[in-house]
Amino acid sequence: MTEFTWVLDPTSGKVVLEGLTVEEALALAGDLLPAGREINCGRPLVATPLPAATDTPGPTLRVARIYHASVVDGPGCRSVLQLQGCPIRCPGCYVPETHDPDGGVALSVDDVVTALLHPSGTPRDGVTVLGGEPLFQPQGLAALLRELKAAGIHTVVYSGYTLEALARRREPEVHEVLRLTDLLVDGPFVRSRATGAGEWRGSRNQRLIPNPAMALAADEGYARSGQP
Ligand code: SF4
């Protein structure tokens, strides 16, 4: 039996069906609901216009899109930052336009925080960072998460790398990102395992890992490795 999830957003009135193809969803709900649109975790319904590129000193991020009120990119209703640049190149990736490391717009972290958290009236249970590959820009990402956590924001980070692969990286900012992430969705997109992936995931191999730094610290091998 096919397993799927209805997501009803009381704020916007949107109905999202996860786990079905468009044809299956229309067969199920087509007589009851207006015409629908296919979406996925990396494709917003409406993106927010980005600020102008920055040349100010300080940490920057190369940004593909920012959008708000997503109910498919983590728990609750979320503001979403989609970063530019991904070297992983999973076959069947839904967002190939985010792969080019020179695409998108380079913005200061302060401008990104402002675009994510304002207008302040936007309903928001947290901020999600996805890609592209967010850990392709660890310095800027760590600076962003520092500011979000200082503001008390719940953070979700998607990565095409597994937690174990991230733990082996030497850059201190990668480990800081893991400490500042409340929920990590890890692993590459695997097209042959896309059906029935479950909420917030693109394929069944991907894992939902709350507090990834704590998960690693609880792993004896990681603790022995002396990583921060
Ligand atoms: S990691 Fe994400 S953005 Fe990169 S190729 Fe895979 S699915 Fe696409």
mmCIF file of C-alpha atoms and ligand atoms in Angstrom:
data_model
loop_
_atom_site.group_PDB
_atom_site.id
_atom_site.type_symbol
_atom_site.label_atom_id
_atom_site.label_comp_id
_atom_site.label_asym_id
_atom_site.label_seq_id
_atom_site.Cartn_x
_atom_site.Cartn_y
_atom_site.Cartn_z
ATOM 1 C CA MET A 1 0.000 0.000 0.000
ATOM 2 C CA THR A 2 1.335 3.456 -0.901
ATOM 3 C CA GLU A 3 2.039 5.620 2.119
ATOM 4 C CA PHE A 4 1.518 9.368 1.740
ATOM 5 C CA THR A 5 1.104 12.437 3.923
ATOM 6 C CA TRP A 6 -1.410 15.284 3.814
ATOM 7 C CA VAL A 7 -0.032 18.621 5.028
ATOM 8 C CA LEU A 8 -2.715 21.265 5.695
ATOM 9 C CA ASP A 9 -1.342 24.764 6.322
ATOM 10 C CA PRO A 10 -3.991 26.725 8.277
ATOM 11 C CA THR A 11 -2.201 30.034 7.584
ATOM 12 C CA SER A 12 -2.071 29.893 3.793
ATOM 13 C CA GLY A 13 -4.812 27.332 3.143
ATOM 14 C CA LYS A 14 -2.378 25.282 1.036
ATOM 15 C CA VAL A 15 -2.703 21.522 0.883
ATOM 16 C CA VAL A 16 0.468 19.533 0.194
ATOM 17 C CA LEU A 17 0.398 15.830 -0.653
ATOM 18 C CA GLU A 18 3.737 14.099 -0.052
ATOM 19 C CA GLY A 19 4.578 10.642 -1.354
ATOM 20 C CA LEU A 20 2.396 10.538 -4.472
ATOM 21 C CA THR A 21 3.025 11.334 -8.103
ATOM 22 C CA VAL A 22 1.027 14.218 -9.570
ATOM 23 C CA GLU A 23 -1.193 11.708 -11.397
ATOM 24 C CA GLU A 24 -1.897 9.756 -8.213
ATOM 25 C CA ALA A 25 -2.642 12.947 -6.264
ATOM 26 C CA LEU A 26 -5.045 14.182 -8.950
ATOM 27 C CA ALA A 27 -6.797 10.814 -9.048
ATOM 28 C CA LEU A 28 -7.263 11.000 -5.291
ATOM 29 C CA ALA A 29 -8.134 14.651 -4.798
ATOM 30 C CA GLY A 30 -8.747 16.088 -8.257
ATOM 31 C CA ASP A 31 -12.538 16.230 -7.838
ATOM 32 C CA LEU A 32 -12.283 18.006 -4.491
ATOM 33 C CA LEU A 33 -9.470 20.514 -4.958
ATOM 34 C CA PRO A 34 -8.479 23.121 -7.541
ATOM 35 C CA ALA A 35 -5.722 22.314 -10.015
ATOM 36 C CA GLY A 36 -2.427 21.581 -8.280
ATOM 37 C CA ARG A 37 1.264 22.104 -8.989
ATOM 38 C CA GLU A 38 4.151 19.692 -8.576
ATOM 39 C CA ILE A 39 6.701 20.877 -6.040
ATOM 40 C CA ASN A 40 9.640 19.320 -4.233
ATOM 41 C CA CYS A 41 11.868 20.249 -1.337
ATOM 42 C CA GLY A 42 14.070 22.487 -3.461
ATOM 43 C CA ARG A 43 11.518 24.249 -5.683
ATOM 44 C CA PRO A 44 9.549 27.118 -4.121
ATOM 45 C CA LEU A 45 6.089 28.214 -5.189
ATOM 46 C CA VAL A 46 7.104 31.875 -4.955
ATOM 47 C CA ALA A 47 10.676 33.059 -4.337
ATOM 48 C CA THR A 48 11.487 36.316 -2.567
ATOM 49 C CA PRO A 49 13.405 38.881 -4.663
ATOM 50 C CA LEU A 50 17.049 38.811 -3.528
ATOM 51 C CA PRO A 51 18.926 41.901 -2.336
ATOM 52 C CA ALA A 52 21.683 43.295 -4.575
ATOM 53 C CA ALA A 53 25.062 41.525 -4.511
ATOM 54 C CA THR A 54 27.423 42.768 -1.832
ATOM 55 C CA ASP A 55 31.054 43.820 -1.935
ATOM 56 C CA THR A 56 31.272 44.606 1.780
ATOM 57 C CA PRO A 57 33.870 42.841 3.938
ATOM 58 C CA GLY A 58 32.788 39.978 6.148
ATOM 59 C CA PRO A 59 31.334 36.545 5.542
ATOM 60 C CA THR A 60 29.246 36.033 2.420
ATOM 61 C CA LEU A 61 27.064 33.307 0.964
ATOM 62 C CA ARG A 62 26.320 32.577 -2.669
ATOM 63 C CA VAL A 63 22.530 32.334 -2.740
ATOM 64 C CA ALA A 64 20.205 30.744 -5.301
ATOM 65 C CA ARG A 65 16.821 31.594 -3.700
ATOM 66 C CA ILE A 66 15.054 32.607 -0.523
ATOM 67 C CA TYR A 67 11.411 31.730 0.074
ATOM 68 C CA HIS A 68 8.959 31.681 2.934
ATOM 69 C CA ALA A 69 6.036 29.693 4.314
ATOM 70 C CA SER A 70 7.326 26.299 3.151
ATOM 71 C CA VAL A 71 5.632 23.297 4.760
ATOM 72 C CA VAL A 72 7.801 20.655 3.048
ATOM 73 C CA ASP A 73 11.343 21.579 4.164
ATOM 74 C CA GLY A 74 11.289 20.548 7.829
ATOM 75 C CA PRO A 75 8.915 20.798 10.773
ATOM 76 C CA GLY A 76 6.223 23.456 10.687
ATOM 77 C CA CYS A 77 6.166 26.505 8.462
ATOM 78 C CA ARG A 78 9.675 27.586 7.453
ATOM 79 C CA SER A 79 11.697 30.286 5.775
ATOM 80 C CA VAL A 80 14.149 28.647 3.389
ATOM 81 C CA LEU A 81 17.596 29.598 2.105
ATOM 82 C CA GLN A 82 18.698 27.730 -1.009
ATOM 83 C CA LEU A 83 22.457 28.056 -1.487
ATOM 84 C CA GLN A 84 24.286 27.939 -4.800
ATOM 85 C CA GLY A 85 26.987 25.410 -5.722
ATOM 86 C CA CYS A 86 27.040 21.628 -5.470
ATOM 87 C CA PRO A 87 29.889 19.287 -6.502
ATOM 88 C CA ILE A 88 27.946 16.091 -5.716
ATOM 89 C CA ARG A 89 25.820 15.921 -8.899
ATOM 90 C CA CYS A 90 23.327 13.213 -7.926
ATOM 91 C CA PRO A 91 21.696 11.684 -11.035
ATOM 92 C CA GLY A 92 18.100 12.959 -11.234
ATOM 93 C CA CYS A 93 18.734 16.028 -9.032
ATOM 94 C CA TYR A 94 15.662 18.293 -9.070
ATOM 95 C CA VAL A 95 17.678 21.510 -8.879
ATOM 96 C CA PRO A 96 20.550 21.292 -11.399
ATOM 97 C CA GLU A 97 20.449 25.074 -11.747
ATOM 98 C CA THR A 98 22.018 25.284 -8.264
ATOM 99 C CA HIS A 99 25.127 23.247 -9.190
ATOM 100 C CA ASP A 100 27.244 26.021 -10.759
ATOM 101 C CA PRO A 101 29.454 27.505 -8.002
ATOM 102 C CA ASP A 102 29.539 30.814 -9.886
ATOM 103 C CA GLY A 103 25.758 31.102 -10.237
ATOM 104 C CA GLY A 104 23.364 32.834 -7.873
ATOM 105 C CA VAL A 105 24.155 36.061 -6.031
ATOM 106 C CA ALA A 106 26.889 36.667 -3.436
ATOM 107 C CA LEU A 107 25.262 38.283 -0.376
ATOM 108 C CA SER A 108 26.573 39.285 3.020
ATOM 109 C CA VAL A 109 25.448 37.036 5.843
ATOM 110 C CA ASP A 110 23.773 40.052 7.458
ATOM 111 C CA ASP A 111 21.699 40.637 4.303
ATOM 112 C CA VAL A 112 20.746 36.946 4.198
ATOM 113 C CA VAL A 113 19.600 37.031 7.838
ATOM 114 C CA THR A 114 17.516 40.144 7.135
ATOM 115 C CA ALA A 115 15.913 38.542 4.061
ATOM 116 C CA LEU A 116 15.141 35.360 6.016
ATOM 117 C CA LEU A 117 13.720 36.923 9.170
ATOM 118 C CA HIS A 118 11.868 39.870 7.620
ATOM 119 C CA PRO A 119 9.173 40.787 7.014
ATOM 120 C CA SER A 120 8.701 39.893 10.647
ATOM 121 C CA GLY A 121 5.015 39.106 10.085
ATOM 122 C CA THR A 122 5.860 36.037 7.995
ATOM 123 C CA PRO A 123 4.730 32.916 9.895
ATOM 124 C CA ARG A 124 7.841 30.932 10.758
ATOM 125 C CA ASP A 125 8.695 27.931 12.952
ATOM 126 C CA GLY A 126 12.337 28.015 11.877
ATOM 127 C CA VAL A 127 14.805 28.417 9.013
ATOM 128 C CA THR A 128 15.918 25.663 6.631
ATOM 129 C CA VAL A 129 19.155 25.787 4.625
ATOM 130 C CA LEU A 130 19.339 23.551 1.566
ATOM 131 C CA GLY A 131 21.107 23.583 -1.755
ATOM 132 C CA GLY A 132 22.954 23.139 -3.868
ATOM 133 C CA GLU A 133 25.171 21.821 -1.136
ATOM 134 C CA PRO A 134 25.175 24.019 2.007
ATOM 135 C CA LEU A 135 28.465 22.521 3.269
ATOM 136 C CA PHE A 136 30.107 23.710 0.040
ATOM 137 C CA GLN A 137 30.234 27.104 1.815
ATOM 138 C CA PRO A 138 31.086 26.174 5.420
ATOM 139 C CA GLN A 139 32.513 29.537 6.521
ATOM 140 C CA GLY A 140 29.481 31.563 5.464
ATOM 141 C CA LEU A 141 27.076 28.868 6.636
ATOM 142 C CA ALA A 142 28.637 28.765 10.119
ATOM 143 C CA ALA A 143 28.414 32.568 10.349
ATOM 144 C CA LEU A 144 24.751 32.452 9.315
ATOM 145 C CA LEU A 145 23.821 29.733 11.792
ATOM 146 C CA ARG A 146 25.630 31.621 14.571
ATOM 147 C CA GLU A 147 23.344 34.598 13.962
ATOM 148 C CA LEU A 148 20.198 32.481 13.656
ATOM 149 C CA LYS A 149 20.869 30.577 16.877
ATOM 150 C CA ALA A 150 21.660 33.858 18.687
ATOM 151 C CA ALA A 151 18.159 34.946 17.624
ATOM 152 C CA GLY A 152 16.647 31.714 18.979
ATOM 153 C CA ILE A 153 15.724 30.298 15.552
ATOM 154 C CA HIS A 154 15.247 26.530 15.006
ATOM 155 C CA THR A 155 17.613 25.397 12.222
ATOM 156 C CA VAL A 156 17.376 22.591 9.662
ATOM 157 C CA VAL A 157 20.300 21.896 7.296
ATOM 158 C CA TYR A 158 20.186 19.559 4.292
ATOM 159 C CA SER A 159 23.445 18.028 3.048
ATOM 160 C CA GLY A 160 24.184 15.625 0.223
ATOM 161 C CA TYR A 161 27.015 14.277 2.397
ATOM 162 C CA THR A 162 26.349 11.792 5.169
ATOM 163 C CA LEU A 163 26.964 12.820 8.766
ATOM 164 C CA GLU A 164 29.903 10.409 8.882
ATOM 165 C CA ALA A 165 31.493 12.058 5.821
ATOM 166 C CA LEU A 166 30.998 15.508 7.339
ATOM 167 C CA ALA A 167 32.592 14.332 10.594
ATOM 168 C CA ARG A 168 35.762 13.435 8.690
ATOM 169 C CA ARG A 169 36.177 16.966 7.308
ATOM 170 C CA ARG A 170 38.974 19.041 8.823
ATOM 171 C CA GLU A 171 37.512 22.561 8.560
ATOM 172 C CA PRO A 172 36.442 23.730 12.033
ATOM 173 C CA GLU A 173 33.454 25.530 10.465
ATOM 174 C CA VAL A 174 31.968 22.203 9.349
ATOM 175 C CA HIS A 175 31.937 21.011 12.961
ATOM 176 C CA GLU A 176 30.543 24.353 14.094
ATOM 177 C CA VAL A 177 27.718 23.953 11.564
ATOM 178 C CA LEU A 178 26.901 20.548 13.055
ATOM 179 C CA ARG A 179 26.813 22.054 16.558
ATOM 180 C CA LEU A 180 24.475 24.857 15.403
ATOM 181 C CA THR A 181 22.096 22.566 13.480
ATOM 182 C CA ASP A 182 18.946 21.359 15.244
ATOM 183 C CA LEU A 183 18.012 18.852 12.539
ATOM 184 C CA LEU A 184 20.271 17.495 9.776
ATOM 185 C CA VAL A 185 18.803 15.788 6.702
ATOM 186 C CA ASP A 186 21.804 13.903 5.331
ATOM 187 C CA GLY A 187 22.853 11.916 2.303
ATOM 188 C CA PRO A 188 22.648 12.283 -1.479
ATOM 189 C CA PHE A 189 19.461 12.044 -3.516
ATOM 190 C CA VAL A 190 19.138 8.492 -4.896
ATOM 191 C CA ARG A 191 16.564 8.433 -7.677
ATOM 192 C CA SER A 192 15.880 4.705 -7.417
ATOM 193 C CA ARG A 193 14.950 5.175 -3.741
ATOM 194 C CA ALA A 194 12.737 8.266 -4.147
ATOM 195 C CA THR A 195 9.367 6.543 -3.738
ATOM 196 C CA GLY A 196 8.053 6.566 -0.200
ATOM 197 C CA ALA A 197 10.933 8.687 1.112
ATOM 198 C CA GLY A 198 8.822 10.075 3.961
ATOM 199 C CA GLU A 199 8.395 13.602 5.187
ATOM 200 C CA TRP A 200 11.041 16.218 4.318
ATOM 201 C CA ARG A 201 13.263 13.734 2.446
ATOM 202 C CA GLY A 202 13.934 13.249 -1.257
ATOM 203 C CA SER A 203 14.914 9.572 -1.100
ATOM 204 C CA ARG A 204 14.741 6.742 1.418
ATOM 205 C CA ASN A 205 18.496 6.663 2.163
ATOM 206 C CA GLN A 206 18.375 10.159 3.655
ATOM 207 C CA ARG A 207 18.170 10.387 7.438
ATOM 208 C CA LEU A 208 16.619 12.867 9.858
ATOM 209 C CA ILE A 209 19.263 13.442 12.560
ATOM 210 C CA PRO A 210 18.323 15.737 15.469
ATOM 211 C CA ASN A 211 21.297 17.512 17.098
ATOM 212 C CA PRO A 212 23.923 15.957 14.791
ATOM 213 C CA ALA A 213 26.890 17.111 16.904
ATOM 214 C CA MET A 214 25.403 15.312 19.913
ATOM 215 C CA ALA A 215 24.780 12.230 17.779
ATOM 216 C CA LEU A 216 28.459 12.247 16.837
ATOM 217 C CA ALA A 217 29.622 12.890 20.388
ATOM 218 C CA ALA A 218 27.628 9.854 21.482
ATOM 219 C CA ASP A 219 29.548 7.791 18.953
ATOM 220 C CA GLU A 220 32.611 6.383 20.678
ATOM 221 C CA GLY A 221 34.750 6.416 17.545
ATOM 222 C CA TYR A 222 34.080 10.080 16.896
ATOM 223 C CA ALA A 223 34.842 11.022 20.497
ATOM 224 C CA ARG A 224 38.186 9.169 20.278
ATOM 225 C CA SER A 225 39.095 10.984 17.058
ATOM 226 C CA GLY A 226 39.501 14.246 19.029
ATOM 227 C CA GLN A 227 37.272 16.337 16.729
ATOM 228 C CA PRO A 228 35.906 19.505 18.385
HETATM 229 S S1 SF4 B 1 23.323 17.030 -3.201
HETATM 230 FE FE1 SF4 B 1 21.318 17.993 -3.584
HETATM 231 S S2 SF4 B 1 21.727 19.722 -5.007
HETATM 232 FE FE2 SF4 B 1 23.562 18.374 -5.013
HETATM 233 S S3 SF4 B 1 23.227 17.043 -6.787
HETATM 234 FE FE3 SF4 B 1 22.458 15.958 -4.948
HETATM 235 S S4 SF4 B 1 20.261 16.471 -4.861
HETATM 236 FE FE4 SF4 B 1 21.239 17.954 -6.263
#
